[in-house]
Short mmCIF file of C-alpha atoms in Angstrom, two decimals:
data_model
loop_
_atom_site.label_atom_id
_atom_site.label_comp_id
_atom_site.label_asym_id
_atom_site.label_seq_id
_atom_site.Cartn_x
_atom_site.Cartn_y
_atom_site.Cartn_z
CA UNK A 1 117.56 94.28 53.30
CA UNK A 2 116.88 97.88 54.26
CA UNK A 3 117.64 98.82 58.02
CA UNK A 4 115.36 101.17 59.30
CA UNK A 5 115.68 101.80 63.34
CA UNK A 6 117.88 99.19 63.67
CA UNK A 7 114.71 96.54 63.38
CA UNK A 8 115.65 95.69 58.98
CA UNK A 9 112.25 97.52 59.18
CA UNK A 10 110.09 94.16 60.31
CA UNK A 11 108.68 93.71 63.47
CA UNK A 12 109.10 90.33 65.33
CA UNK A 13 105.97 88.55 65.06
CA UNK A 14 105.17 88.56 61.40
CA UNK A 15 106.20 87.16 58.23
CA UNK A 16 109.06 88.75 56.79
CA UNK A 17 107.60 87.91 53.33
CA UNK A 18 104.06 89.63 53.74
CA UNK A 19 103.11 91.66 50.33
CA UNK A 20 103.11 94.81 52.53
CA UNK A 21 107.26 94.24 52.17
CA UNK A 22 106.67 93.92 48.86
CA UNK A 23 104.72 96.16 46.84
CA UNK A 24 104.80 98.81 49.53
CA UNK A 25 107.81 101.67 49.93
CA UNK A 26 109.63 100.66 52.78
CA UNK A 27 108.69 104.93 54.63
CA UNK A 28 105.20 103.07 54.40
CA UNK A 29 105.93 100.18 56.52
CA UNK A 30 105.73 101.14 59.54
CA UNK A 31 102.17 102.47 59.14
CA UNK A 32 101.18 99.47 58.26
CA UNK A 33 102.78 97.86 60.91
CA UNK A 34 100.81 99.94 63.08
CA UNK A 35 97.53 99.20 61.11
CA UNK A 36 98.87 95.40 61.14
CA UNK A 37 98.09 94.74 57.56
CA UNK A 38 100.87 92.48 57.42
CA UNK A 39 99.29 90.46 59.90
CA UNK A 40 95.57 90.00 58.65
CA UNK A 41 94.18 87.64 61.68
CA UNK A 42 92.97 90.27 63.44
CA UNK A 43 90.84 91.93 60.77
CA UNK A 44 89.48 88.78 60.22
CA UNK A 45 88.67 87.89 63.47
CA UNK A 46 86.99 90.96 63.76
CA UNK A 47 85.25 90.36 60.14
CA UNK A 48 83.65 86.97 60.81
CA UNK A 49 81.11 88.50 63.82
CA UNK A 50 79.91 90.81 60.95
CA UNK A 51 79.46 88.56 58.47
CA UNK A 52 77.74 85.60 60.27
CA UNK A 53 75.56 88.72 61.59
CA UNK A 54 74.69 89.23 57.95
CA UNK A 55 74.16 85.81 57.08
CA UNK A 56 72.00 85.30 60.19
CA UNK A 57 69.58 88.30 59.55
CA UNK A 58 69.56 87.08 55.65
CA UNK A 59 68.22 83.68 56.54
CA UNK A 60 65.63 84.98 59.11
CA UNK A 61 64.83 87.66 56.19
CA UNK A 62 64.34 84.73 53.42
CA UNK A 63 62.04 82.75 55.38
CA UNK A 64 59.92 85.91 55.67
CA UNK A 65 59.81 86.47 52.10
CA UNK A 66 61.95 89.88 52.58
CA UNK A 67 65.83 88.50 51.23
CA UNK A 68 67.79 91.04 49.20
CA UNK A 69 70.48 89.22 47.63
CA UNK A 70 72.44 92.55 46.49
CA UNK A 71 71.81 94.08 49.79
CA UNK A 72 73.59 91.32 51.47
CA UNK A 73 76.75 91.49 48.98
CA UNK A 74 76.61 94.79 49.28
CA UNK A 75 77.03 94.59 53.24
CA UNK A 76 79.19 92.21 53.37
CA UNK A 77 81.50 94.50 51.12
CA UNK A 78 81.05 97.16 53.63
CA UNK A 79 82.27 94.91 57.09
CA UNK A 80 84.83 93.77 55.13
CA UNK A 81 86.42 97.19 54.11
CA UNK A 82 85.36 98.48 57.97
CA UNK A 83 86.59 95.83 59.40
CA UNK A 84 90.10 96.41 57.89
CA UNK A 85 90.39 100.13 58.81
CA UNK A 86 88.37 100.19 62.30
CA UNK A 87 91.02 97.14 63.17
CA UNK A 88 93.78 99.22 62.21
CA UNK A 89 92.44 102.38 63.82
CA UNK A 90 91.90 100.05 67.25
CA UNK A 91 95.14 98.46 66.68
CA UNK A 92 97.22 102.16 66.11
CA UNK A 93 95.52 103.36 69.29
CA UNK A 94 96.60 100.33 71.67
CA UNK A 95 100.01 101.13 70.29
CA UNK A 96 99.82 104.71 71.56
CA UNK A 97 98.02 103.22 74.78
CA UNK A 98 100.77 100.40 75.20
CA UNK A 99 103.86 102.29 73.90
CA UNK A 100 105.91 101.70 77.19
CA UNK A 101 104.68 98.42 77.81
CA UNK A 102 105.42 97.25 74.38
CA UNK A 103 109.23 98.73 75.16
CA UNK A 104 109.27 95.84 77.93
CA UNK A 105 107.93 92.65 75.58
CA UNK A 106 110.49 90.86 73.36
CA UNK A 107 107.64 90.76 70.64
CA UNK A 108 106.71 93.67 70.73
CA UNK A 109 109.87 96.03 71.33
CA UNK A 110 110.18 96.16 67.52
CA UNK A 111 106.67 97.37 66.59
CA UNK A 112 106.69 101.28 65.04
CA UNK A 113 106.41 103.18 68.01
CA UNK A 114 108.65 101.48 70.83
CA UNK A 115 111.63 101.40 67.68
CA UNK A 116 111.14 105.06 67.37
CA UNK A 117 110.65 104.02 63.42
CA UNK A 118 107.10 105.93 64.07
CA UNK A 119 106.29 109.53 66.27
CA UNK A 120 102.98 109.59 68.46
CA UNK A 121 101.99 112.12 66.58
CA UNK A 122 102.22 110.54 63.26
CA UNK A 123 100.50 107.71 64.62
CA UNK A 124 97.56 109.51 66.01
CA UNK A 125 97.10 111.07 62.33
CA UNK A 126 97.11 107.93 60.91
CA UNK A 127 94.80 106.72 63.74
CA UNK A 128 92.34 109.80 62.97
CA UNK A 129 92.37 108.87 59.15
CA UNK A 130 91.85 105.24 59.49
CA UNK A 131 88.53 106.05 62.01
CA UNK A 132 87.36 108.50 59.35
CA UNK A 133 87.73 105.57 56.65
CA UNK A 134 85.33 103.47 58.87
CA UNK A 135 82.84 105.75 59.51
CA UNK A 136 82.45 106.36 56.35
CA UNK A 137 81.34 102.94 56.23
CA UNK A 138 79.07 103.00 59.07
CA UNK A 139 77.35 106.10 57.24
CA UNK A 140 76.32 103.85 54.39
CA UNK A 141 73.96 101.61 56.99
CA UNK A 142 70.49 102.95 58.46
CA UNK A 143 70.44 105.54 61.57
CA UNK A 144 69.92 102.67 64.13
CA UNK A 145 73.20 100.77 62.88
CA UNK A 146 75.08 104.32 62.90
CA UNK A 147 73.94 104.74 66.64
CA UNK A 148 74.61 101.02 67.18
CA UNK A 149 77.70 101.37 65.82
CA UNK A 150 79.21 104.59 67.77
CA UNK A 151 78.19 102.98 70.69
CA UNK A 152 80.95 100.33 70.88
CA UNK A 153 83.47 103.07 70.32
CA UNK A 154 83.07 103.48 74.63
CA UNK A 155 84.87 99.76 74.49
CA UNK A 156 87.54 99.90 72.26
CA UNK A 157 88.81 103.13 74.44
CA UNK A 158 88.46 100.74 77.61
CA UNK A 159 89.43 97.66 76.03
CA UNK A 160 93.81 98.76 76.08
CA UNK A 161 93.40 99.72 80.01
CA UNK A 162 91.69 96.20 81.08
CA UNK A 163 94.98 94.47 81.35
CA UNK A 164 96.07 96.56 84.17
CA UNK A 165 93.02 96.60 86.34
CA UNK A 166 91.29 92.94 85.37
CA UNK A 167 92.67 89.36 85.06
CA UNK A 168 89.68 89.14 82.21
CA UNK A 169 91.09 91.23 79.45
CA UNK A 170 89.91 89.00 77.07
CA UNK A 171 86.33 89.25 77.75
CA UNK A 172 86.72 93.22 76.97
CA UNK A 173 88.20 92.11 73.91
CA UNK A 174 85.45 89.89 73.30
CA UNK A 175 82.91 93.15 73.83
CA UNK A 176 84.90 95.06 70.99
CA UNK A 177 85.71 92.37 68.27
CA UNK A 178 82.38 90.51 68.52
CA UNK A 179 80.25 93.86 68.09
CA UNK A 180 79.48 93.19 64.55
CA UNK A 181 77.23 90.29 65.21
CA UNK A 182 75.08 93.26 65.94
CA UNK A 183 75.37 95.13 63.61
CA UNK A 184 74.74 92.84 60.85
CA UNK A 185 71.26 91.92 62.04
CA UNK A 186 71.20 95.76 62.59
CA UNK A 187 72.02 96.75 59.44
CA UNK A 188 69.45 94.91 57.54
CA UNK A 189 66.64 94.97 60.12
CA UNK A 190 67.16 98.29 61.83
CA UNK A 191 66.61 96.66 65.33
CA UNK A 192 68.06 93.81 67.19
CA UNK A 193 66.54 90.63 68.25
CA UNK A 194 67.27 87.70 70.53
CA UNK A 195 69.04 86.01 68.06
CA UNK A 196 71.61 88.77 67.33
CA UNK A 197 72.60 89.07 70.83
CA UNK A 198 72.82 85.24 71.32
CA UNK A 199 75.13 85.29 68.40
CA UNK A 200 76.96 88.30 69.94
CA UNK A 201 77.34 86.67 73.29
CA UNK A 202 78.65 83.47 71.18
CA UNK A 203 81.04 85.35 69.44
CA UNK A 204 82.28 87.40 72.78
CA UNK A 205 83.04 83.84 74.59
CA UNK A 206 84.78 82.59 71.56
CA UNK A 207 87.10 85.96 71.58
CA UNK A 208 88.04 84.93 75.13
CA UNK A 209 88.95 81.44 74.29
CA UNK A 210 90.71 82.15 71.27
CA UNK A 211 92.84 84.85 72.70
CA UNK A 212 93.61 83.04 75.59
CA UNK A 213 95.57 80.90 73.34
CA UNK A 214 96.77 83.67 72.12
CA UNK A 215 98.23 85.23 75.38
CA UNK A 216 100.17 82.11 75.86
CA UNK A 217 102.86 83.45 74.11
CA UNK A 218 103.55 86.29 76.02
CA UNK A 219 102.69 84.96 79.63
CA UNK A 220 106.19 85.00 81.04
CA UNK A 221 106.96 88.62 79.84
CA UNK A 222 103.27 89.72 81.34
CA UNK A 223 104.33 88.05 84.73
CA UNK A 224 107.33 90.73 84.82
CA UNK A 225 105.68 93.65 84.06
CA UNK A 226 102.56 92.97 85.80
CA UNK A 227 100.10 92.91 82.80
CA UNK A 228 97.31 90.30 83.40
CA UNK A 229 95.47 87.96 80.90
CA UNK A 230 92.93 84.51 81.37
CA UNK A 231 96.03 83.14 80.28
CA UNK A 232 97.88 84.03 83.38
CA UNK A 233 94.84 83.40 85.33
CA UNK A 234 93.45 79.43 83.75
CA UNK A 235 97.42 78.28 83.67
CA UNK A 236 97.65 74.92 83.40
CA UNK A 237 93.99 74.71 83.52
CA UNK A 238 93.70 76.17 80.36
CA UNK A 239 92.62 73.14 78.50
CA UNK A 240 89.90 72.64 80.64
CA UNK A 241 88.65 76.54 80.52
CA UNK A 242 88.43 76.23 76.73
CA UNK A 243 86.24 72.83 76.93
CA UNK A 244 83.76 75.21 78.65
CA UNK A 245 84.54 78.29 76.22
CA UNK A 246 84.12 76.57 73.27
CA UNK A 247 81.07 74.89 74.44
CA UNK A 248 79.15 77.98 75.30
CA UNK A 249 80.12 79.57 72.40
CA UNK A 250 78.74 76.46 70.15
CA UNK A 251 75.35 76.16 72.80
CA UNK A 252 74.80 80.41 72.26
CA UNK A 253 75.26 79.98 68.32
CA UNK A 254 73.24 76.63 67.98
CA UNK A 255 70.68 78.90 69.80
CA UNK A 256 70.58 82.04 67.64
CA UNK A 257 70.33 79.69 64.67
CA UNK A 258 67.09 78.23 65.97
CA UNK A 259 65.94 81.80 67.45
CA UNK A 260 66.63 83.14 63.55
CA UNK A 261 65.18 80.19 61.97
CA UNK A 262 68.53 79.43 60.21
CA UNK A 263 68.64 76.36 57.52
CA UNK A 264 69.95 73.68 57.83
CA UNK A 265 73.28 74.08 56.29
CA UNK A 266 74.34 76.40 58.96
CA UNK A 267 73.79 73.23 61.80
CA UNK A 268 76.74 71.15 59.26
CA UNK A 269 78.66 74.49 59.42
CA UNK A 270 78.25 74.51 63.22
CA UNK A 271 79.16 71.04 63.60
CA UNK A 272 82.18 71.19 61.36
CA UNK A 273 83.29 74.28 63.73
CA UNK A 274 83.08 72.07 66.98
CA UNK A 275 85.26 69.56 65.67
CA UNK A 276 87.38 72.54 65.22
CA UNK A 277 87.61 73.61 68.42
CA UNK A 278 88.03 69.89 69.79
CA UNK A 279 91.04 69.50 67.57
CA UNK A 280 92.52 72.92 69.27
CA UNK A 281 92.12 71.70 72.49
CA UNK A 282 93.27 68.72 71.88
CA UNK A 283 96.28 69.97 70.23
CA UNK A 284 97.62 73.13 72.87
CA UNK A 285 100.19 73.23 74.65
CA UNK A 286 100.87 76.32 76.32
CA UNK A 287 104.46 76.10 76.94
CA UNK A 288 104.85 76.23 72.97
CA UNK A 289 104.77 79.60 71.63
CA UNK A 290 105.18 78.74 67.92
CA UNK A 291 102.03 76.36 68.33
CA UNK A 292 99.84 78.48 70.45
CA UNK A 293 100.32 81.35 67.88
CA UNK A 294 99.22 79.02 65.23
CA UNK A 295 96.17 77.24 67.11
CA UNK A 296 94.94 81.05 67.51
CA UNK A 297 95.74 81.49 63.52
CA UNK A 298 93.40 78.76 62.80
CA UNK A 299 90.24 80.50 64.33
CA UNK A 300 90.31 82.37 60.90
CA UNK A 301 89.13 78.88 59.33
CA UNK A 302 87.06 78.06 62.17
CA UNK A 303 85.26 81.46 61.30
CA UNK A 304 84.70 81.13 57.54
CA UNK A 305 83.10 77.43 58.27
CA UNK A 306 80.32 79.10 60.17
CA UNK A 307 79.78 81.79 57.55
CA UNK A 308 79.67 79.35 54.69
CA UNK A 309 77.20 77.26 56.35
CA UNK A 310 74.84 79.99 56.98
CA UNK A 311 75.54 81.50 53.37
CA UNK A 312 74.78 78.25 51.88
CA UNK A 313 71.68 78.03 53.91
CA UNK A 314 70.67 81.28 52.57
CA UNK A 315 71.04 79.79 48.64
CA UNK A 316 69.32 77.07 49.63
CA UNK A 317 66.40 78.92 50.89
CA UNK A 318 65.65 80.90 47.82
CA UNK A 319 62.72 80.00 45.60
#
């Protein structure tokens, strides 16, 4: 195995097996360490917003006899590829924002820039190419999207600071990842509507549960160094604070479905998802690091339920 800054060129808190270690040159690695593509969650988590966005504004456009079937492909393709380089831009610049910080956490110590495998300079050129890759994207959608979409750019710049001013990082988080739910209705409608901010408000309370799981793991580290989380804050009541996450989040979906005049399919999709959540809370336990970073994982599935229900509804809407 190749050492590279005394770290064998991995960082601690992903799999040593990822294809990035595999089909990439190892002077590559840590850039995409920095864009995490060896840890694909995140650009998932911040996928799934888009596309039930999408899938929302394609069922409300079916039922008025407007549907584009390659148009929706077509976008989907697009939050897919943006999501991948505007979560490795975001990620690249919280590393440049956190780059002490992460010098202090045992997970993090070994990530590209606290290692010195990686200059701040190198990483803000990466960070500048990455942004350019997504707005090409954005380009591609209609001049209300493009606006929408610069717009949340003021958030992800705030969104590294909250955890040293605010005990609710997560819900900054939440602001930032869940964005595309509006611009997926944007996209294909060129305005918003009440249903594409119910879904983004869904999606923003969901961020905060999910990533309070998440911030489990590194609660006793953050307690040293003074960084705050809803982890730190809920404690042992965290069990109890995602009961009431969860349920908002499924209350604020179930009502942007109705709002959008979703099928049918998307309720069985919204159902399944709740029996997700159930099993998560039923299943934490904070104190387990290992588990909690695996409950977290399994939003990605949680995710791709609600998208395939509201796809489906969409096939099943078509004449």
């Amino acid at each position: 195995m190749q050492q590279i800054g005394g770290f064998n060129g991995r960082v601690a808190d992903a799999p040593s097996d990822n294809w990035v270690y595999r089909i990439l040159p190892p002077w590559l690695w840590p850039y995409a360490q920095l864009a995490r593509w060896d840890r694909p969650i995140g650009w998932q988590l911040l996928m799934w917003p888009c596309f039930w966005s999408v899938a929302l504004a394609a069922n409300a456009a079916a039922a008025q006899g407007l549907f584009s079937g390659s148009q929706m492909l077509f976008h989907l393709l697009l939050y897919f590829i943006g999501a991948v380089a505007m979560r490795g831009a975001g990620c690249t610049y919280n590393d440049l924002v956190d780059h002490d910080i992460d010098m202090e956490v045992a997970r993090t110590r070994s990530r590209p820039l606290p290692s010195g495998r990686v200059t701040r300079t190198q990483a803000k050129v990466f960070m500048v190419l990455q942004a350019l890759a997504g707005l090409l994207v954005l380009l591609q959608f209609n001049w209300f999207a493009v606006i929408l979409g610069v717009l949340s750019l003021s958030i992800v710049a705030l969104y590294p600071f909250a955890k040293r001013f605010t005990d609710w990082p997560q819900f900054f988080l939440g602001l930032a990842f869940s964005w595309g739910a509006l611009m997926g209705w944007a996209g294909i409608f060129g305005a918003l509507s009440f249903a594409a901010i119910g879904l983004y408000l869904s999606s923003v309370v969901w961020t905060i549960g999910y990533d309070t799981i998440y911030a489990h793991q590194d609660k006793e580290d953050d307690e040293l160094i003074g960084v705050r989380s809803t982890a730190r804050l809920f404690g042992d009541q965290t069990r109890q604070w995602l009961i009431g996450l969860y349920g908002t989040t499924l209350v604020l979906m179930l009502l942007a479905f109705v709002l959008a005049g979703a099928g049918f399919a998307s309720y069985i999709g919204l159902l399944i998802a709740a029996g997700m959540f159930a099993w998560q809370i039923a299943r934490l336990d904070i104190n387990d690091a290992t588990q909690c970073l695996a409950l977290f994982q399994s939003n990605n599935r949680v995710g791709l339920i609600i998208f395939a229900g509201l796809f489906v509804s969409v096939l099943f809407s078509l004449p």
